[in-house]
Short mmCIF file of C-alpha atoms in Angstrom, two decimals:
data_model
loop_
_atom_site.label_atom_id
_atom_site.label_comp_id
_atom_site.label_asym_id
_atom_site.label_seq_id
_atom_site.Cartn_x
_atom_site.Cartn_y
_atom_site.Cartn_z
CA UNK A 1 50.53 23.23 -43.33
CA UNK A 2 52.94 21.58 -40.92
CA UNK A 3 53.12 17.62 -41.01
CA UNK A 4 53.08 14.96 -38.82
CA UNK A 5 55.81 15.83 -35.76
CA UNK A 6 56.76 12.54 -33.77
CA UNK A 7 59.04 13.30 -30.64
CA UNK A 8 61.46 12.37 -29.46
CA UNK A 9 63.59 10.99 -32.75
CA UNK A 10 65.67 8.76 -31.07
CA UNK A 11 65.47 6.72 -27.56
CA UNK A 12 67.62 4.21 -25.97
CA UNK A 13 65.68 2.36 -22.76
CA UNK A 14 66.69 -0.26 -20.97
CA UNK A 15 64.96 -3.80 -21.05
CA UNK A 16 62.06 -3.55 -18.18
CA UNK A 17 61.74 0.44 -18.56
CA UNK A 18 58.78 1.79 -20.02
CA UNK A 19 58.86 4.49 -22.73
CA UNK A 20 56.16 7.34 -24.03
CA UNK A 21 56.09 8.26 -27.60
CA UNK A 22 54.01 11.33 -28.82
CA UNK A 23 52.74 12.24 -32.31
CA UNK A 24 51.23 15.46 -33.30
CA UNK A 25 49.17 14.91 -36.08
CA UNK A 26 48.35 17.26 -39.34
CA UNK A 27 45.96 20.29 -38.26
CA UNK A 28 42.33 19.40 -38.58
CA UNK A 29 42.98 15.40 -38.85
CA UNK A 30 41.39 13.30 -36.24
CA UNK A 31 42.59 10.04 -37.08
CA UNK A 32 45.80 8.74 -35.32
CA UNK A 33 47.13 5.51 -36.10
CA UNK A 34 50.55 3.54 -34.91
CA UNK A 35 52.64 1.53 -36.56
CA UNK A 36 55.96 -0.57 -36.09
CA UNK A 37 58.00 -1.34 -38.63
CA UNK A 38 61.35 -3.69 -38.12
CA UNK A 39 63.87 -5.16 -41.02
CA UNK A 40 62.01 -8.22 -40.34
CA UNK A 41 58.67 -7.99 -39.79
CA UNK A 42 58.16 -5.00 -41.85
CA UNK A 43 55.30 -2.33 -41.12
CA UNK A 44 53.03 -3.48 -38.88
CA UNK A 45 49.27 -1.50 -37.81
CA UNK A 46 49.34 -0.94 -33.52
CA UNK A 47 46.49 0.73 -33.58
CA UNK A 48 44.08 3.61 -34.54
CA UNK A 49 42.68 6.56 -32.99
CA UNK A 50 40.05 8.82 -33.89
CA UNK A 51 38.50 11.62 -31.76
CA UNK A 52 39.63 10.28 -28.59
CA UNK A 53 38.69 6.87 -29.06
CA UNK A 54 40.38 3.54 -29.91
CA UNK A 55 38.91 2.30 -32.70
CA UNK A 56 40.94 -0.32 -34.61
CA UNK A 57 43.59 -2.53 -32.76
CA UNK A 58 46.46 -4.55 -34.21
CA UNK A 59 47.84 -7.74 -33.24
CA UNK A 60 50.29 -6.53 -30.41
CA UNK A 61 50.18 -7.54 -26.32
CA UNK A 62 48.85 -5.23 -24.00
CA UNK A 63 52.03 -4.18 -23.17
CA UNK A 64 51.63 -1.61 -26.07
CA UNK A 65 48.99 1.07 -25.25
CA UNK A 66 47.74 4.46 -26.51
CA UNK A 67 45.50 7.65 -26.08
CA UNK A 68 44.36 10.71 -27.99
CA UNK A 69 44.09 13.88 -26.70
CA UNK A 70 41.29 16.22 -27.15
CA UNK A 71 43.59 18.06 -29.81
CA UNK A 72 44.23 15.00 -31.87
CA UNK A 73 47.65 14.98 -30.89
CA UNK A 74 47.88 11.18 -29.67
CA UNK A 75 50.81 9.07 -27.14
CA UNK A 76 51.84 5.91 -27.33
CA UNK A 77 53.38 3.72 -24.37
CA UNK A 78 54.98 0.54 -24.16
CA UNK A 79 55.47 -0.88 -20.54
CA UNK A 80 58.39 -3.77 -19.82
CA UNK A 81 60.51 -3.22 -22.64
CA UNK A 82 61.68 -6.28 -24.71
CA UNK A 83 64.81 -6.32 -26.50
CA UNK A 84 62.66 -7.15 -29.62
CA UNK A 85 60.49 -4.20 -28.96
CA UNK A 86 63.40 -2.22 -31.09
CA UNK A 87 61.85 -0.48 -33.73
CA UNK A 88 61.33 2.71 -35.68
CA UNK A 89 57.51 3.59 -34.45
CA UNK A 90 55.55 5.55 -36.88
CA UNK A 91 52.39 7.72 -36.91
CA UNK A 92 49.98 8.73 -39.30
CA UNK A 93 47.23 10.83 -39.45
CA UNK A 94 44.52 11.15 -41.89
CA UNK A 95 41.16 12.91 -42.09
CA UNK A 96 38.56 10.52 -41.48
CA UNK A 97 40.56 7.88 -40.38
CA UNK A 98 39.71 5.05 -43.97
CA UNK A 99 43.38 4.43 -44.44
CA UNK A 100 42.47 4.30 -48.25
CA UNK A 101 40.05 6.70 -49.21
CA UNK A 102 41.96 8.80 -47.01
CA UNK A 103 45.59 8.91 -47.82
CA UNK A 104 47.85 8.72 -44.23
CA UNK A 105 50.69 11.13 -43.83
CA UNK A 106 53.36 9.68 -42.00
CA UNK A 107 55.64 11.46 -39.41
CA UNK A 108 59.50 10.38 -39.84
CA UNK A 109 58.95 8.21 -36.65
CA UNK A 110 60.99 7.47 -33.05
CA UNK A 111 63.69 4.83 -33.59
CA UNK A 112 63.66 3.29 -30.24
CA UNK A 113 66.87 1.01 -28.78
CA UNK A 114 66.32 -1.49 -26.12
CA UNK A 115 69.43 -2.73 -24.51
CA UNK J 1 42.43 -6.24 -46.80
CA UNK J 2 42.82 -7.68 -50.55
CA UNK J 3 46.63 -9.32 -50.38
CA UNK J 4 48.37 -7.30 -52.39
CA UNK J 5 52.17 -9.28 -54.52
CA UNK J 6 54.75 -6.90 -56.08
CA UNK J 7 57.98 -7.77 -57.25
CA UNK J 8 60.16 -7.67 -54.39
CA UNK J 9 62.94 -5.44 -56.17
CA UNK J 10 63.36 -3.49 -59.74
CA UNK J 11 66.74 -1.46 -60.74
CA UNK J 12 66.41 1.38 -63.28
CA UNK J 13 68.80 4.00 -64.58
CA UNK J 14 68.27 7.50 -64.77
CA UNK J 15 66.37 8.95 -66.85
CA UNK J 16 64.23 6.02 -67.85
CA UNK J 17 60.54 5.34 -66.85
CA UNK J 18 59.97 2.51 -64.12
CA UNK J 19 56.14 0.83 -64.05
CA UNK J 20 55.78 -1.24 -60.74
CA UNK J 21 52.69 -3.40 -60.98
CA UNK J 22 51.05 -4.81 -57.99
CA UNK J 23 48.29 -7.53 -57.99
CA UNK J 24 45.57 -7.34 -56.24
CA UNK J 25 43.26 -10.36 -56.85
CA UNK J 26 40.37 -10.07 -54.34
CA UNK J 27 40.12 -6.66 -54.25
CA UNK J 28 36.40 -5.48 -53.26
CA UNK J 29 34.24 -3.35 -54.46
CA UNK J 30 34.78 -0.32 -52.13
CA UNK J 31 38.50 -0.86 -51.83
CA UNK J 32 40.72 2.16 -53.07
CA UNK J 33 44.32 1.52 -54.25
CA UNK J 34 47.08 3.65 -53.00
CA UNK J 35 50.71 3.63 -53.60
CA UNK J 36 53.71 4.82 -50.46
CA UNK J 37 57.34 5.93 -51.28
CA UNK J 38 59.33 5.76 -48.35
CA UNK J 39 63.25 6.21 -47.83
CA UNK J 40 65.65 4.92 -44.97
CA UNK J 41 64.67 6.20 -41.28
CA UNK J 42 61.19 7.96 -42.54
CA UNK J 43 58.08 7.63 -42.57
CA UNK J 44 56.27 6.40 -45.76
CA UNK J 45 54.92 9.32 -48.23
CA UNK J 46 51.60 9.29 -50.20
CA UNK J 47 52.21 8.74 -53.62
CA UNK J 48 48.82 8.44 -55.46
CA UNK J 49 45.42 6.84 -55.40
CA UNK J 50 43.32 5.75 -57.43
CA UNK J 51 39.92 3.40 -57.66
CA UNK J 52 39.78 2.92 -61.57
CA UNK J 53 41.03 4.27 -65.09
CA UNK J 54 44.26 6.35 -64.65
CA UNK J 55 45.05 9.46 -62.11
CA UNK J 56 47.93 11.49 -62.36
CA UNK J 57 49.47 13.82 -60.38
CA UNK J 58 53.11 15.73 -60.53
CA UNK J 59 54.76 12.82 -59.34
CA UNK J 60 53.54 9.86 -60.70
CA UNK J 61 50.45 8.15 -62.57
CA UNK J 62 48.37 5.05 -61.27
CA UNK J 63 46.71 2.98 -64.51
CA UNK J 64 43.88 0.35 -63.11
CA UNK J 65 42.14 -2.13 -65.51
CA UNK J 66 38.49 -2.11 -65.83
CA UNK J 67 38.96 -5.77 -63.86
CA UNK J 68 41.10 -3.83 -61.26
CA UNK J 69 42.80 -6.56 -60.38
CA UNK J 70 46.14 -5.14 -60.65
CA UNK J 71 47.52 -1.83 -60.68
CA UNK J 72 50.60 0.15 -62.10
CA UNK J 73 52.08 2.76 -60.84
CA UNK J 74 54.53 4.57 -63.24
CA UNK J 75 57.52 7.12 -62.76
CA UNK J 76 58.58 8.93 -65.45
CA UNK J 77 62.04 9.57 -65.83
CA UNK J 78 63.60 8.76 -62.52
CA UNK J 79 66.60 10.35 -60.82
CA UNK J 80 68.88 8.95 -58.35
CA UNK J 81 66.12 10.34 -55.59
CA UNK J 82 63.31 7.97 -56.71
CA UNK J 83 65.48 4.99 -55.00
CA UNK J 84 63.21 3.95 -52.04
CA UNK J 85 60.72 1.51 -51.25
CA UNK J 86 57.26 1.16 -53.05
CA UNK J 87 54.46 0.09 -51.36
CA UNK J 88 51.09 -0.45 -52.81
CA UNK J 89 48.11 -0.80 -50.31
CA UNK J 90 44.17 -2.06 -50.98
CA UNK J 91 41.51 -1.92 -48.76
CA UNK J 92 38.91 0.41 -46.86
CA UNK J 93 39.34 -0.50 -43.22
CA UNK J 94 42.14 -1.07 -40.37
CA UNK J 95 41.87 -4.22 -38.46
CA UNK J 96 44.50 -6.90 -37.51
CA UNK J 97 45.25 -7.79 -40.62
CA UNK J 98 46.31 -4.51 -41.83
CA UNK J 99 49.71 -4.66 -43.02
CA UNK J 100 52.09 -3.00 -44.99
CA UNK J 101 53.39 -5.87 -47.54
CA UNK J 102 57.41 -6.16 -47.85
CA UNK J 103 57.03 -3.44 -51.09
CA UNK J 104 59.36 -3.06 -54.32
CA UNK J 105 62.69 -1.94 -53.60
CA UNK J 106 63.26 0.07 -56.33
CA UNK J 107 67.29 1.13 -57.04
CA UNK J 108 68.13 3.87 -59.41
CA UNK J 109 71.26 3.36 -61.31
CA UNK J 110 73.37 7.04 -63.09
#
């Protein structure tokens, strides 16, 4: 079974741009959750997706905004780039979308650079 | 989300086996425990879970004390290729205050 596919792997914007991030989750999963993780802030949940619907939100502006497609396979955007939006951004899916009673599989993520 | 505390970093040498414990101290009563391996520039992998008692897989095994108040996950016999970060995770639901803790940076020595 394939795993979680995050595209692109690398991005370099520009601050003010805005940038789309997609994630194709596990076959048959329908949860889809974000994360960002930074040296100093660590991993941090964006926010969780399951059959089309946002169900769980992190602590993150507006600015940072997502969807799920009918396929599970769920987008990310972030509008006005900061410089301190520079990150790796993960995905995970999972099953039934209980991030502990249903293990998350992590994609490899899309290490974005804002200059 | 119970707060989860684990040592911060551990070096082992080859060969050896390598227990990370992680306390858990107001862990509920429908909260699973599951541990994350992750390397530079990927994505976190599943480990193991585990709710009470022991579970072991090919990788690793997770022992949990009837108060379950901590938990252990052990490595037998490590190789350079176990160096990466350890997370340990508790809880049942997302939510603002879901966070991945800083983890165990664990170093294998040859």
């Amino acid at each position: 079974k394939a795993g979680v596919t995050q595209t692109p792997r690398y991005l370099i914007k520009t601050r003010g741009q805005q940038v789309t991030l997609s994630c194709s989750p596990i076959s048959g999963h329908r949860s889809v959750s974000w994360y960002q993780q930074t040296p100093g802030q660590g991993l941090q949940f964006l926010f969780e997706y399951f059959s089309e619907t946002q169900r769980n939100k992190g602590n993150f502006p507006g600015r940072f905004s997502g969807r799920q497609f009918s396929n599970s396979r769920s987008e990310m955007n972030v509008s006005t780039l900061e410089l301190g939006d520079s990150a790796l951004y993960l995905c995970a899916s999972s099953l039934v979308g209980q991030p502990y009673n249903s293990p998350l599989h992590f994609g490899n993520g899309t290490r974005l650079t804002v200059t | 989300l119970a707060k989860t505390t684990q040592p911060i970093s551990m070096d082992s040498y080859e060969g050896q086996e390598v227990n990370i414990t992680c306390s858990h101290n107001n862990i509920a009563t429908n909260d699973y425990i599951t541990w994350y391996q992750q390397f530079p520039s990927q994505g976190p992998r599943f480990i193991i879970q585990g709710y009470k008692t022991k579970v072991t897989n090919e990788v690793a095994s997770l022992f949990i004390p009837a108060d379950r108040k901590s938990s252990t996950l052990s490595l037998p016999r490590v190789s350079l290729s176990d160096t990466a970060v350890y997370y340990c995770l508790v809880g049942d639901d997302y939510g603002q205050n879901f966070v991945f803790g800083p983890g165990t940076r664990l170093s294998v020595l040859p």
